[in-house]
Structure formats: structure tokens, C-alpha cells
GROMACS .gro file of C-alpha atoms in nm:
model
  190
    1UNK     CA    1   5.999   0.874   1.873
    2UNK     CA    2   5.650   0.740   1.759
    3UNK     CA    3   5.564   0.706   1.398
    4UNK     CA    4   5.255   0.835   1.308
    5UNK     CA    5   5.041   0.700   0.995
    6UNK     CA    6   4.714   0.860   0.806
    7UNK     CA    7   4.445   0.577   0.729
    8UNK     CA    8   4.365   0.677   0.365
    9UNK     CA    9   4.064   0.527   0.185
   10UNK     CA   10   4.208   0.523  -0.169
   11UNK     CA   11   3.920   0.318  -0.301
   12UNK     CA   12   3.589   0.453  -0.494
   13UNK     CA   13   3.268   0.228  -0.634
   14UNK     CA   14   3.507   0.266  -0.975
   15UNK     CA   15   3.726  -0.015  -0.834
   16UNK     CA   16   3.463  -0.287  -0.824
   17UNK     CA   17   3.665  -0.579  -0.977
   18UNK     CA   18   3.956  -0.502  -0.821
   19UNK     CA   19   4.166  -0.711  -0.551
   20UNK     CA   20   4.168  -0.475  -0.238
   21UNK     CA   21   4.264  -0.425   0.103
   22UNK     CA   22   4.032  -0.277   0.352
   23UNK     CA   23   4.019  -0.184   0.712
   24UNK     CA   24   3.672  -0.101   0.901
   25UNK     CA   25   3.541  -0.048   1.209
   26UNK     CA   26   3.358  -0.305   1.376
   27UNK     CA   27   3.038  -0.174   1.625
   28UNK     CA   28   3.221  -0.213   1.979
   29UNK     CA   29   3.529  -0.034   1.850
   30UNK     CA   30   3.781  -0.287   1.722
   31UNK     CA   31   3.938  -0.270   1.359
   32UNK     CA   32   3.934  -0.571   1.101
   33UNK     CA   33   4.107  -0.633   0.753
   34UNK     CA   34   3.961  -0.798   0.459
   35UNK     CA   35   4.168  -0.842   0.177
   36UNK     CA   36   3.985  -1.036  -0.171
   37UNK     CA   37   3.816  -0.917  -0.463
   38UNK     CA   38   3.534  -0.580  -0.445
   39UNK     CA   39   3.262  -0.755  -0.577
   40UNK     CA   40   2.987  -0.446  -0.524
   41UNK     CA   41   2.951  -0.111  -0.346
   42UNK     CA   42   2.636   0.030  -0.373
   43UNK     CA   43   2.363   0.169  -0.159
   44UNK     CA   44   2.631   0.262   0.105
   45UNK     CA   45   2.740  -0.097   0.145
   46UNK     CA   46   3.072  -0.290   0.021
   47UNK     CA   47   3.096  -0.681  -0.004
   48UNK     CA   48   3.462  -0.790  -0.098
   49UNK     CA   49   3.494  -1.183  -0.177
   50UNK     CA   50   3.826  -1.389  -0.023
   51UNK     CA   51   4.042  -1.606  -0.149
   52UNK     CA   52   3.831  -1.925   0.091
   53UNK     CA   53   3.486  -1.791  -0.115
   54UNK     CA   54   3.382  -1.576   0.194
   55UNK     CA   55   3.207  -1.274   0.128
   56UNK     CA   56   3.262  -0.961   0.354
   57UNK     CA   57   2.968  -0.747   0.342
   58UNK     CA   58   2.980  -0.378   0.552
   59UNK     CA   59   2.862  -0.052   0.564
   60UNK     CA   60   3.021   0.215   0.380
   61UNK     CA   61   3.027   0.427   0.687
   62UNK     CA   62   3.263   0.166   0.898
   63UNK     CA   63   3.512   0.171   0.597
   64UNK     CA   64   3.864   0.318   0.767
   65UNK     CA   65   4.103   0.271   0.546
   66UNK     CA   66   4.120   0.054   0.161
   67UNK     CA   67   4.360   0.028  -0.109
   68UNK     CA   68   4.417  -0.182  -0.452
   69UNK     CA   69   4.631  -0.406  -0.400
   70UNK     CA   70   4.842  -0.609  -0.640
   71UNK     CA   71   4.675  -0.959  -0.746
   72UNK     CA   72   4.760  -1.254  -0.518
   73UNK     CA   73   5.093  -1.427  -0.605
   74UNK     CA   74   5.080  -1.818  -0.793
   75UNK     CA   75   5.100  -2.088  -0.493
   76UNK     CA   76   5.256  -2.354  -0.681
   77UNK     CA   77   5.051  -2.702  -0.565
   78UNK     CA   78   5.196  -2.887  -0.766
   79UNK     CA   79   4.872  -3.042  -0.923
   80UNK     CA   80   4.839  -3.163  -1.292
   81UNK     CA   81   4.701  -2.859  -1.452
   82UNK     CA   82   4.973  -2.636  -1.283
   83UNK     CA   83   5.234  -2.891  -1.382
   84UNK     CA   84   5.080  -2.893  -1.784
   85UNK     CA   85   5.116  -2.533  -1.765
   86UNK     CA   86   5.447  -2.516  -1.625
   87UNK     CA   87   5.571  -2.790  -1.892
   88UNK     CA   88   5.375  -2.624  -2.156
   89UNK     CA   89   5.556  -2.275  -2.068
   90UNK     CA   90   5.919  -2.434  -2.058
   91UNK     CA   91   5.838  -2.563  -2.410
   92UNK     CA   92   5.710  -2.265  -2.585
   93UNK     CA   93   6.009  -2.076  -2.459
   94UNK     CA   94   6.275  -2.285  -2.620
   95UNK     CA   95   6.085  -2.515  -2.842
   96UNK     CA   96   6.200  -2.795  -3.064
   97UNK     CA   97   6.288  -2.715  -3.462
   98UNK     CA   98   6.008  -2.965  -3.542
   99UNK     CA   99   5.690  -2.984  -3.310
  100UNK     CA  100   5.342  -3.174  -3.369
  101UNK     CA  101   4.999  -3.172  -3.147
  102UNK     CA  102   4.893  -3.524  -3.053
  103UNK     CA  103   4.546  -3.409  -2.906
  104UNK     CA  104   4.741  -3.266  -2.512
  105UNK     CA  105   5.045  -3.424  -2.627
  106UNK     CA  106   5.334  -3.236  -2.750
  107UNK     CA  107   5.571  -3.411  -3.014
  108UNK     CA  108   5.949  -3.258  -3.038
  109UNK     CA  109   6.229  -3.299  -3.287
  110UNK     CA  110   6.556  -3.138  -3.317
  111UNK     CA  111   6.842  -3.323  -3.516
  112UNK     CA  112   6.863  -3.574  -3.215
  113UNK     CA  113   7.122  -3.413  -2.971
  114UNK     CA  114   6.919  -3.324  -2.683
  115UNK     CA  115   6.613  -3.521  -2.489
  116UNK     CA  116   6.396  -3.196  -2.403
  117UNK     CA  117   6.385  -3.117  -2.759
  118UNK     CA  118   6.369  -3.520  -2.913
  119UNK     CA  119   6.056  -3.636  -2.665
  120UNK     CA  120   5.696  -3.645  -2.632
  121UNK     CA  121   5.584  -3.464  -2.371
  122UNK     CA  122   5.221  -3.638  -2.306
  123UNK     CA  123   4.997  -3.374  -2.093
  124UNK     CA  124   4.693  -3.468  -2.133
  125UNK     CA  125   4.439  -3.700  -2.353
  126UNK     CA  126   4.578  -3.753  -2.708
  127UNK     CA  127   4.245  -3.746  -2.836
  128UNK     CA  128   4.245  -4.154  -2.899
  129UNK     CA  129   4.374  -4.434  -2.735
  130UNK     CA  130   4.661  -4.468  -2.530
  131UNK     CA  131   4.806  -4.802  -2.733
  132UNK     CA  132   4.690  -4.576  -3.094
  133UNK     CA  133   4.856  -4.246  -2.949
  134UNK     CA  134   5.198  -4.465  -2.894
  135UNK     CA  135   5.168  -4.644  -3.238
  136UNK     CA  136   5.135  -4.238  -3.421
  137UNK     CA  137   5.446  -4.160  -3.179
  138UNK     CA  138   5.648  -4.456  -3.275
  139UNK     CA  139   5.594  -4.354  -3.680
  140UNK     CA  140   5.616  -3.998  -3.651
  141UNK     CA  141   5.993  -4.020  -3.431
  142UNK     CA  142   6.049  -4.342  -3.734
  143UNK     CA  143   5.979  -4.067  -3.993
  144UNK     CA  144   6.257  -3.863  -3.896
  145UNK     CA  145   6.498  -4.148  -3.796
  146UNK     CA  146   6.466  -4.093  -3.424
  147UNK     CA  147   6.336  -4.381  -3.144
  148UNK     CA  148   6.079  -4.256  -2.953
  149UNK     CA  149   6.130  -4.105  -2.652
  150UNK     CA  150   5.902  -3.997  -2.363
  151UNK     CA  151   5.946  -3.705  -2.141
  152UNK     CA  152   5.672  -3.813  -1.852
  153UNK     CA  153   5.575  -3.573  -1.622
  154UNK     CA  154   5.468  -3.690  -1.279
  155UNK     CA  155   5.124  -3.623  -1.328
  156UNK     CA  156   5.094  -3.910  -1.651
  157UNK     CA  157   5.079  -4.221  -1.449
  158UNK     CA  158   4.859  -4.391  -1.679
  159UNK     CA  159   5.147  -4.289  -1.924
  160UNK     CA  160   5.437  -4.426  -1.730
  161UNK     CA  161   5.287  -4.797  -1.708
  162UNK     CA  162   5.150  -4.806  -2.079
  163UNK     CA  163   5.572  -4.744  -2.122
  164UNK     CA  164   5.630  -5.020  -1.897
  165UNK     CA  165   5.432  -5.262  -2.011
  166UNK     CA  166   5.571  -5.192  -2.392
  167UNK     CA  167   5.934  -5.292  -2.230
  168UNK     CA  168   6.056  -4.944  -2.203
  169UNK     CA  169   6.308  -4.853  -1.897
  170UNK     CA  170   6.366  -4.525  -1.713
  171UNK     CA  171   6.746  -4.411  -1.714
  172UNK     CA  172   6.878  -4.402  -1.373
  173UNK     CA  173   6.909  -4.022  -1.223
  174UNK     CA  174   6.620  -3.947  -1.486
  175UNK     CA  175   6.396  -3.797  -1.283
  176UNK     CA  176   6.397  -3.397  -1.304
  177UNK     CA  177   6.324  -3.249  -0.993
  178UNK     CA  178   6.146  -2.861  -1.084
  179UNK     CA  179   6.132  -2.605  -0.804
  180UNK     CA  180   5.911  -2.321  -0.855
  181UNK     CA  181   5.886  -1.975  -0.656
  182UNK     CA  182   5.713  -1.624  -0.710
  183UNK     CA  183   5.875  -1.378  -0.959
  184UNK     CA  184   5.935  -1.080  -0.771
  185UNK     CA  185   5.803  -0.796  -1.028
  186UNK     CA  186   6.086  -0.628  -1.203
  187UNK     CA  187   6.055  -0.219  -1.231
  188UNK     CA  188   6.017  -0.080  -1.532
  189UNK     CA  189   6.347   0.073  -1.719
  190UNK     CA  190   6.396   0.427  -1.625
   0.00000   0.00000   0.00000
């Protein structure tokens, strides 16, 4: 037995701003989707903006069926302000007993017994040199009786040499492999 479906248009001028989905009618017949942002309907014509920069622009009249539609889900790319972020999140949700701001760089303390909470986590400029930024490290770990230790992301090349060059080593099995994925949205409690 067929199923039959209703095209609904859901959408009014009041969702301009919104991410949306839309179906129209193009003029020998055929139907085509658009699915982006509804940057303007007025004077009986929509324009909705995709995810490429591409602006649809139709007339009101062709519009079959449109919807809001939840906002497009993270693509991880794995790029160094999406891996700051990630790093920065991970911290802030179980941070150290003792942190300090070293211009992007995060500086963690806590009684010694574990390496996420006892590094620096460098992601981005200090705010001064890279030889000056390892000199405040070295004294602020000495300060609390720890050796400085360096959490290096990927992303902080420039980091991982200055280490190198200053004699430090990289434990074997130390890299920490991080696999992200969409969160799938949770309902709300009823």
C-alpha cells in the first residue's frame, strides 16, 4: 500500500535567521531542495544562504514545502582552532587544583600524581617569546616543586622543537590519539 505525505510549508518571513529546509518548484516542473540559512523574504521572494556561501534566491510562489531545521552538526577537521577548543573544553571540565594563563597557554598543578593535571598545555601565543614563555614555565612548576612538563598538542609544532632543542624527550606510547563524533541530542526528562 502507498504512503501518502502532505508538503507543509511550516515557514513564515518570522524565521529569517533560521537554518531551513525548503522544497520549490522549478519552471519546467521539477522539484529542488535547499537547505542553509533564510537570509531574507520579502517582496514575495526568499534567498536562503548554504553551507559552500551559495545563495538561493526564488519566488515565494514556487515555495512547496519548508521547515526549520536543527543547526548543522560540528564536522570535526581536525584543524588548530578546533583542536584548542577541544583541549580547552577537556580542561575546564576536570581542571587542575592550581591553574595559571600564560597568554594561550594553560599552566596545571595538582599535587603531582597525574600528567593531564601537572602540564602545560601551550595553545596558542604566550604573549612573549617562546625561549621567555619556557623560562616563566620552568619557575612557576620550580615554585611548587614540580619539573616542567608539556602536554603538546599536534597543532604546536613550533612547541615540540623549542622542547627538543632544550634536551627534552617524548615518552614512548605518549602520543594520545582523540576521536571525536556528533552528540546525538539527549531528550529532555519527562
Amino acid at each position: 500500500m502507498p504512503t501518502r505525505f502532505a508538503l507543509v510549508v511550516s515557514i513564515t518571513p518570522q524565521d529569517v535567521g533560521a537554518r531551513v529546509s525548503v522544497r520549490r518548484r522549478l519552471p519546467h516542473g521539477m522539484m529542488t531542495d535547499a537547505v542553509g540559512i533564510l537570509v531574507r523574504w520579502s517582496g514575495g521572494t526568499l534567498a536562503v544562504a548554504r553551507k559552500d556561501g551559495t545563495v538561493t534566491e526564488f519566488a515565494e510562489g514556487t515555495l512547496v514545502a519548508g521547515k526549520r531545521v536543527p543547526p548543522a552538526p560540528l564536522r570535526a577537521s581536525g584543524g588548530r582552532d578546533e583542536v584548542a577548543t577541544l583541549q580547552r573544553t577537556a580542561a575546564a571540565g576536570w581542571p587542575a587544583a592550581q591553574t595559571a594563563q600564560l597568554g594561550g597557554w594553560l599552566l596545571r598543578a595538582t599535587e603531582g600524581w597525574t600528567l593531564r593535571a601537572n602540564s602545560v598545555l601551550p595553545l596558542g601565543d604566550p604573549g612573549m617569546a617562546l625561549e621567555e614563555a619556557m623560562a616563566y614555565v620552568d619557575a612557576w612548576y620550580a615554585q611548587r616543586g614540580m619539573p616542567a612538563v608539556y602536554s603538546v598538542p599536534s597543532t604546536a609544532t613550533e612547541v615540540d622543537e623549542a622542547l627538543v632543542a632544550r634536551g627534552f624527550t617524548v615518552p614512548r606510547n605518549a602520543e594520545i590519539l582523540v576521536l571525536t563524533g556528533p552528540a546525538i541530542a539527549v531528550p529532555e526528562p519527562v
